[in-house]
Tab-separated table of C-alpha atoms and ligand atoms in Angstrom:
chain	number	residue	atom	x	y	z
A	282	UNK	CA	92.088	-130.755	157.577
A	283	UNK	CA	95.460	-128.874	157.196
A	284	UNK	CA	98.760	-130.631	156.736
A	285	UNK	CA	102.146	-130.021	159.036
A	286	UNK	CA	103.651	-128.500	155.715
A	287	UNK	CA	100.859	-125.907	155.527
A	288	UNK	CA	101.116	-125.028	159.111
A	289	UNK	CA	104.631	-124.719	159.060
A	290	UNK	CA	104.157	-122.502	155.758
A	291	UNK	CA	101.737	-120.433	158.247
A	292	UNK	CA	104.018	-120.103	160.588
A	293	UNK	CA	107.178	-118.958	158.816
A	294	UNK	CA	104.633	-116.273	157.147
A	295	UNK	CA	103.857	-114.998	160.036
A	296	UNK	CA	107.562	-114.834	161.899
A	297	UNK	CA	108.992	-113.314	158.546
A	298	UNK	CA	106.222	-110.260	158.854
A	299	UNK	CA	104.073	-111.015	155.992
A	300	UNK	CA	100.844	-111.971	157.404
A	301	UNK	CA	99.252	-110.861	160.902
A	302	UNK	CA	97.356	-113.351	162.560
A	303	UNK	CA	93.814	-112.645	163.878
A	304	UNK	CA	91.889	-114.919	166.383
A	305	UNK	CA	90.365	-116.480	162.922
A	306	UNK	CA	91.559	-118.963	161.161
A	307	UNK	CA	91.585	-118.325	157.487
A	308	UNK	CA	91.793	-114.057	158.141
A	309	UNK	CA	95.190	-112.194	158.154
A	310	UNK	CA	96.370	-108.732	158.189
A	311	UNK	CA	98.858	-108.550	155.192
A	312	UNK	CA	101.874	-106.653	155.674
A	313	UNK	CA	103.520	-103.833	153.100
A	314	UNK	CA	105.518	-106.241	150.970
A	315	UNK	CA	103.111	-108.802	150.591
A	316	UNK	CA	100.366	-106.063	149.429
A	317	UNK	CA	103.555	-104.817	146.749
A	318	UNK	CA	103.823	-108.015	145.321
A	319	UNK	CA	100.067	-108.512	145.088
A	320	UNK	CA	99.936	-104.820	143.089
A	321	UNK	CA	102.437	-105.752	140.915
A	322	UNK	CA	101.081	-109.113	139.875
A	323	UNK	CA	97.825	-107.034	139.627
A	324	UNK	CA	99.525	-104.753	137.098
A	325	UNK	CA	100.590	-107.514	135.009
A	326	UNK	CA	97.409	-108.592	134.372
A	327	UNK	CA	96.316	-105.449	133.416
A	328	UNK	CA	98.973	-105.271	131.048
A	329	UNK	CA	98.146	-108.525	129.733
A	330	UNK	CA	94.324	-107.954	129.321
A	331	UNK	CA	94.332	-104.151	128.440
A	332	UNK	CA	94.763	-104.526	124.807
A	333	UNK	CA	91.387	-106.157	124.672
A	334	UNK	CA	89.573	-103.088	125.867
A	335	UNK	CA	87.681	-104.829	129.067
A	336	UNK	CA	85.126	-102.668	130.763
A	337	UNK	CA	86.698	-101.937	134.273
A	338	UNK	CA	84.672	-102.690	137.477
A	339	UNK	CA	85.671	-102.472	141.024
A	340	UNK	CA	83.538	-104.275	143.808
A	341	UNK	CA	83.338	-103.999	147.465
A	342	UNK	CA	83.322	-106.895	149.716
A	343	UNK	CA	79.832	-106.863	149.858
A	344	UNK	CA	76.860	-107.550	146.973
A	345	UNK	CA	73.103	-107.408	146.991
A	346	UNK	CA	72.001	-110.151	148.754
A	347	UNK	CA	69.522	-110.370	145.847
A	348	UNK	CA	72.232	-111.007	143.551
A	349	UNK	CA	73.422	-114.006	145.855
A	350	UNK	CA	70.052	-115.369	146.078
A	351	UNK	CA	69.633	-115.053	142.025
A	352	UNK	CA	72.809	-116.874	141.033
A	353	UNK	CA	72.244	-120.540	142.376
A	354	UNK	CA	75.195	-120.068	144.514
A	355	UNK	CA	72.882	-121.130	147.488
A	356	UNK	CA	71.800	-124.211	145.652
A	357	UNK	CA	75.496	-125.414	145.401
A	358	UNK	CA	77.482	-124.150	147.779
A	359	UNK	CA	75.254	-123.260	150.853
A	360	UNK	CA	78.241	-124.180	153.361
A	361	UNK	CA	80.601	-121.645	151.583
A	362	UNK	CA	78.113	-118.427	151.493
A	363	UNK	CA	78.509	-115.465	153.817
A	364	UNK	CA	76.159	-112.895	154.369
A	365	UNK	CA	76.068	-109.633	156.448
A	366	UNK	CA	73.842	-109.163	159.559
A	367	UNK	CA	73.409	-106.234	161.894
A	368	UNK	CA	71.421	-105.129	164.997
A	369	UNK	CA	67.380	-104.219	164.276
A	370	UNK	CA	66.290	-104.047	167.650
A	371	UNK	CA	65.332	-100.945	170.215
A	372	UNK	CA	66.287	-99.947	174.097
A	373	UNK	CA	65.467	-103.356	175.474
A	374	UNK	CA	67.196	-105.462	172.830
A	375	UNK	CA	70.281	-103.225	172.939
A	376	UNK	CA	70.116	-103.798	176.859
A	377	UNK	CA	69.861	-107.807	176.334
A	378	UNK	CA	72.605	-107.188	173.761
A	379	UNK	CA	75.248	-105.899	176.778
A	380	UNK	CA	74.217	-107.976	179.105
A	381	UNK	CA	75.099	-111.256	177.120
A	382	UNK	CA	77.939	-109.630	175.526
A	383	UNK	CA	79.195	-108.953	179.680
A	384	UNK	CA	78.035	-112.713	180.092
A	385	UNK	CA	80.266	-113.607	177.689
A	386	UNK	CA	76.932	-115.367	176.271
A	387	UNK	CA	75.428	-115.519	172.900
A	388	UNK	CA	75.099	-111.826	171.987
A	389	UNK	CA	73.764	-112.422	168.289
A	390	UNK	CA	70.044	-113.152	168.913
A	391	UNK	CA	68.955	-109.424	167.774
A	392	UNK	CA	70.845	-109.887	164.763
A	393	UNK	CA	68.689	-109.629	161.396
A	394	UNK	CA	70.193	-110.299	157.835
A	395	UNK	CA	70.733	-106.871	156.191
A	396	UNK	CA	70.191	-106.665	151.903
A	397	UNK	CA	74.089	-107.358	151.594
A	398	UNK	CA	75.856	-110.250	151.002
A	399	UNK	CA	79.401	-111.414	150.706
A	400	UNK	CA	80.777	-111.952	147.043
A	401	UNK	CA	81.670	-115.650	146.474
A	402	UNK	CA	83.603	-114.915	143.355
A	403	UNK	CA	84.467	-111.324	142.212
A	404	UNK	CA	82.420	-112.073	138.845
A	405	UNK	CA	78.752	-112.274	140.649
A	406	UNK	CA	78.552	-108.839	140.874
A	407	UNK	CA	78.830	-107.671	137.194
A	408	UNK	CA	76.046	-109.866	136.148
A	409	UNK	CA	73.211	-108.095	137.169
A	410	UNK	CA	74.829	-104.747	136.550
A	411	UNK	CA	75.294	-105.711	132.784
A	412	UNK	CA	71.588	-107.779	132.644
A	413	UNK	CA	70.204	-104.225	133.650
A	414	UNK	CA	71.259	-102.687	130.387
A	415	UNK	CA	69.567	-104.950	128.279
A	416	UNK	CA	70.486	-107.161	125.137
A	417	UNK	CA	74.123	-107.302	124.724
A	418	UNK	CA	75.838	-105.411	121.677
A	419	UNK	CA	76.625	-107.923	118.764
A	420	UNK	CA	80.453	-108.140	120.225
A	421	UNK	CA	79.230	-109.308	123.804
A	422	UNK	CA	80.721	-107.635	126.758
A	423	UNK	CA	84.158	-107.575	127.830
A	424	UNK	CA	84.887	-107.352	131.423
A	425	UNK	CA	87.871	-106.752	134.154
A	426	UNK	CA	86.526	-107.090	137.488
A	427	UNK	CA	87.846	-107.270	141.448
A	428	UNK	CA	86.598	-107.879	144.464
A	429	UNK	CA	87.213	-109.215	148.197
A	430	UNK	CA	85.054	-112.302	148.544
A	431	UNK	CA	84.056	-114.892	151.640
A	432	UNK	CA	84.195	-118.265	151.269
A	433	UNK	CA	83.115	-119.997	155.023
A	434	UNK	CA	86.030	-122.536	155.057
A	435	UNK	CA	88.327	-121.298	157.883
A	436	UNK	CA	91.919	-123.724	157.701
A	437	UNK	CA	95.086	-123.157	159.218
A	438	UNK	CA	96.201	-123.631	155.335
A	439	UNK	CA	97.765	-120.188	154.463
A	440	UNK	CA	96.379	-120.683	150.928
A	441	UNK	CA	93.143	-121.206	151.923
A	442	UNK	CA	91.640	-118.097	153.438
A	443	UNK	CA	88.038	-117.009	154.276
A	444	UNK	CA	88.651	-113.565	152.498
A	445	UNK	CA	91.137	-112.820	150.035
A	446	UNK	CA	90.835	-111.227	146.316
A	447	UNK	CA	90.427	-112.084	142.897
A	448	UNK	CA	91.578	-110.542	139.858
A	449	UNK	CA	88.953	-111.608	137.249
A	450	UNK	CA	87.857	-111.202	133.859
A	451	UNK	CA	84.779	-112.405	132.361
A	452	UNK	CA	83.012	-112.508	129.028
A	453	UNK	CA	79.030	-112.786	128.455
A	454	UNK	CA	77.951	-113.452	124.774
A	455	UNK	CA	77.577	-116.080	122.219
A	456	UNK	CA	78.716	-119.650	123.157
A	457	UNK	CA	81.425	-119.079	120.433
A	458	UNK	CA	82.979	-115.549	121.806
A	459	UNK	CA	82.892	-116.825	125.460
A	460	UNK	CA	85.144	-120.244	124.164
A	461	UNK	CA	87.136	-118.442	122.326
A	462	UNK	CA	87.875	-116.004	125.278
A	463	UNK	CA	88.622	-118.901	127.838
A	464	UNK	CA	91.195	-120.551	125.231
A	465	UNK	CA	92.797	-117.033	125.104
A	466	UNK	CA	93.100	-116.896	129.006
A	467	UNK	CA	94.254	-120.058	129.295
A	468	UNK	CA	97.175	-119.466	127.023
A	469	UNK	CA	97.707	-116.112	128.789
A	470	UNK	CA	97.128	-117.124	132.345
A	471	UNK	CA	99.880	-119.986	131.507
A	472	UNK	CA	102.253	-117.213	130.092
A	473	UNK	CA	101.963	-114.635	133.045
A	474	UNK	CA	102.590	-117.693	135.531
A	475	UNK	CA	105.777	-118.955	133.680
A	476	UNK	CA	107.060	-115.548	133.578
A	477	UNK	CA	106.482	-115.694	137.699
A	478	UNK	CA	109.118	-118.457	137.436
A	479	UNK	CA	107.157	-120.761	139.022
A	480	UNK	CA	106.105	-124.696	138.479
A	481	UNK	CA	102.664	-125.016	136.850
A	482	UNK	CA	100.170	-127.074	135.313
A	483	UNK	CA	96.576	-126.672	133.842
A	484	UNK	CA	94.053	-129.609	134.276
A	485	UNK	CA	90.393	-129.923	134.782
A	486	UNK	CA	88.913	-129.215	137.808
A	487	UNK	CA	85.543	-129.253	139.610
A	488	UNK	CA	83.724	-127.259	142.238
A	489	UNK	CA	83.070	-128.371	145.810
A	490	UNK	CA	79.453	-129.041	145.194
A	491	UNK	CA	77.487	-129.225	148.725
A	492	UNK	CA	75.691	-133.024	149.126
A	493	UNK	CA	74.797	-136.328	147.525
A	494	UNK	CA	73.589	-134.241	144.585
A	495	UNK	CA	76.736	-131.958	144.204
A	496	UNK	CA	78.646	-135.391	143.400
A	497	UNK	CA	76.882	-135.971	140.207
A	498	UNK	CA	76.924	-132.012	139.299
A	499	UNK	CA	80.668	-132.116	140.366
A	500	UNK	CA	81.116	-134.983	137.534
A	501	UNK	CA	79.561	-133.570	134.920
A	502	UNK	CA	81.658	-130.409	135.415
A	503	UNK	CA	84.570	-132.375	135.134
A	504	UNK	CA	83.266	-134.523	132.078
A	505	UNK	CA	82.364	-131.539	130.492
A	506	UNK	CA	85.480	-130.103	130.842
A	507	UNK	CA	83.663	-126.336	131.878
A	508	UNK	CA	86.609	-125.890	134.481
A	509	UNK	CA	90.325	-125.734	134.464
A	510	UNK	CA	93.188	-124.953	137.310
A	511	UNK	CA	96.352	-123.559	136.666
A	512	UNK	CA	98.035	-125.255	139.804
A	513	UNK	CA	101.194	-124.592	141.521
A	514	UNK	CA	102.764	-126.472	144.037
A	515	UNK	CA	102.787	-124.304	147.550
A	516	UNK	CA	102.755	-126.780	150.173
A	517	UNK	CA	102.474	-130.109	148.738
A	518	UNK	CA	103.788	-131.266	144.859
A	519	UNK	CA	100.998	-134.515	145.294
A	520	UNK	CA	98.116	-131.871	146.141
A	521	UNK	CA	99.353	-128.092	144.378
A	522	UNK	CA	97.151	-125.506	144.963
A	523	UNK	CA	94.681	-123.735	142.192
A	524	UNK	CA	96.312	-120.313	141.734
A	525	UNK	CA	94.065	-119.403	138.794
A	526	UNK	CA	90.538	-120.918	137.185
A	527	UNK	CA	89.257	-120.833	134.027
A	528	UNK	CA	85.323	-121.521	133.867
A	529	UNK	CA	82.904	-121.900	131.365
A	530	UNK	CA	79.605	-121.610	133.115
A	531	UNK	CA	77.237	-121.992	129.978
A	532	UNK	CA	73.917	-120.650	129.527
A	533	UNK	CA	73.587	-120.793	133.551
A	534	UNK	CA	74.190	-117.266	134.654
A	535	UNK	CA	72.393	-115.925	131.606
A	536	UNK	CA	69.330	-118.183	132.759
A	537	UNK	CA	69.877	-116.803	136.224
A	538	UNK	CA	70.528	-112.920	135.679
A	539	UNK	CA	68.683	-112.596	132.448
A	540	UNK	CA	71.619	-112.106	130.087
A	541	UNK	CA	70.541	-112.144	126.314
A	542	UNK	CA	72.757	-111.886	123.209
A	543	UNK	CA	71.936	-108.996	120.674
A	544	UNK	CA	69.936	-111.777	118.787
A	545	UNK	CA	67.221	-112.414	121.624
A	546	UNK	CA	69.391	-116.181	122.949
A	547	UNK	CA	70.338	-116.199	126.621
A	548	UNK	CA	73.861	-115.509	126.857
A	549	UNK	CA	76.850	-117.585	127.575
A	550	UNK	CA	79.243	-116.724	130.199
A	551	UNK	CA	83.252	-117.350	130.829
A	552	UNK	CA	85.137	-116.197	133.747
A	553	UNK	CA	89.167	-116.130	134.217
A	554	UNK	CA	90.146	-115.938	137.800
A	555	UNK	CA	93.180	-115.246	139.436
A	556	UNK	CA	93.772	-115.515	143.599
A	557	UNK	CA	95.947	-112.810	144.377
A	558	UNK	CA	97.150	-113.979	147.499
A	559	UNK	CA	97.594	-117.641	146.557
A	560	UNK	CA	99.841	-116.096	143.916
A	561	UNK	CA	101.794	-113.990	146.408
A	562	UNK	CA	101.877	-116.840	148.669
A	563	UNK	CA	103.171	-119.377	145.586
A	564	UNK	CA	105.736	-116.928	144.693
A	565	UNK	CA	106.800	-116.301	148.285
A	566	UNK	CA	107.133	-120.158	148.355
A	567	UNK	CA	109.454	-120.435	145.505
A	568	UNK	CA	111.297	-117.252	145.264
A	569	UNK	CA	112.189	-116.672	149.238
A	570	UNK	CA	110.861	-114.304	151.906
A	571	UNK	CA	112.293	-111.310	150.406
A	572	UNK	CA	111.272	-110.437	147.334
A	573	UNK	CA	114.346	-107.979	147.070
A	574	UNK	CA	116.512	-110.857	146.451
A	575	UNK	CA	113.991	-112.893	143.982
A	576	UNK	CA	115.502	-114.044	140.619
A	577	UNK	CA	116.228	-110.908	138.349
A	578	UNK	CA	113.806	-112.477	135.569
A	579	UNK	CA	110.501	-112.642	138.200
A	580	UNK	CA	111.792	-108.981	140.132
A	581	UNK	CA	112.045	-107.286	135.825
A	582	UNK	CA	108.278	-108.972	135.270
A	583	UNK	CA	106.994	-107.681	138.324
A	584	UNK	CA	108.775	-104.387	139.136
A	585	UNK	CA	109.875	-103.104	135.773
B	122	ATP	P1	90.292	-124.740	145.733
B	122	ATP	O1	89.517	-125.939	144.816
B	122	ATP	O2	91.381	-124.501	146.411
B	122	ATP	O3	88.637	-124.748	146.750
B	122	ATP	P2	88.701	-123.370	144.141
B	122	ATP	O4	88.402	-124.637	142.856
B	122	ATP	O5	87.197	-123.101	144.472
B	122	ATP	O6	89.825	-123.261	144.812
B	122	ATP	P3	87.283	-120.872	142.391
B	122	ATP	O7	86.143	-121.195	142.456
B	122	ATP	O8	87.885	-121.469	140.851
B	122	ATP	O9	88.495	-121.498	143.232
B	122	ATP	O10	87.935	-119.306	142.296
B	122	ATP	C1	88.967	-119.038	142.074
B	122	ATP	C2	90.349	-118.672	142.634
B	122	ATP	O11	90.056	-117.962	143.690
B	122	ATP	C3	91.257	-120.050	142.609
B	122	ATP	O12	92.112	-120.509	141.634
B	122	ATP	C4	91.980	-119.672	144.008
B	122	ATP	O13	93.430	-118.721	143.154
B	122	ATP	C5	91.256	-118.401	144.375
B	122	ATP	N1	90.624	-119.157	145.994
B	122	ATP	C6	89.533	-119.766	145.869
B	122	ATP	N2	89.633	-119.942	147.191
B	122	ATP	C7	90.026	-119.394	148.082
B	122	ATP	C8	90.441	-119.249	149.135
B	122	ATP	N3	89.816	-120.296	150.317
B	122	ATP	N4	91.545	-118.390	149.510
B	122	ATP	C9	92.061	-118.160	148.783
B	122	ATP	N5	92.210	-118.098	147.233
B	122	ATP	C10	90.877	-118.759	146.922
B	123	ZN	ZN1	83.979	-115.734	138.050
């Protein structure tokens, strides 16, 4: 449920021309000013991560459906996943489609699943690419990735989008390598967001695993501190918004995608993700709707 504060913030963003609403909740066009904030923040993440020498991969919003199937996402989050369908009929089916469309009826009966699914998180499409290369080198793999992500969670909260961008860094290797990576990025993520002049907190978290069995998975994830979130109050101080997450998947994705370390063990993985739209929203909330008059230190950090 969206709160009054969330809806009021959404209205203000639209009134200032930063977001343009569509017929669908959680789906917006973004203005040049909004995009510029995201591009500048992204450049800041690049400056921070480049010294480690990550391999850069940029993904389209869709990934191979086989990647979604292998990842385990449909077991844990069937409610959020999105798949792409397309018309697959002949003339007769086309005529039926047009008739339904004209009637305002359901024209989607002739749609068939394609081989493409939306990426639910920007690291997913990278795992099969790395797995295909065979066992990892001794120092594992380090990636800098970005994708548009889809999650079916329509909402009037402008920070809960159905299509949004995640900038991630991903580490694949031994448990020691991936845990060291996550520690490094926990410090870095905090430093980056502190330089943005927003109040923040880092806390253990859990993913919204589906169903009754999911409750146990969520509790387990918290108990083992597998996920941390960097939280910034946007429309509530009691329930601040997750703007970055720091995830340790153990060997779950290593098993799913056949990732192996140099000595043949199943690889462990971790990722750190910046939710680019949420970060832009946090900045707009705390510094105002016009970036030209944001605090000097924040402007310097972003625009140099
Ligand atoms: P939440 O708990 O708020 O649903 P999450 O923990 O599911 O978020 P992750 O799966 O960790 O989020 O995704 C990484 C980052 O992507 C989040 O920290 C957030 O910044 C961003 N993100 C996740 N879901 C959304 C969304 N619906 N709209 C905008 N950004 C999102
Ligand atoms: Zn990830």
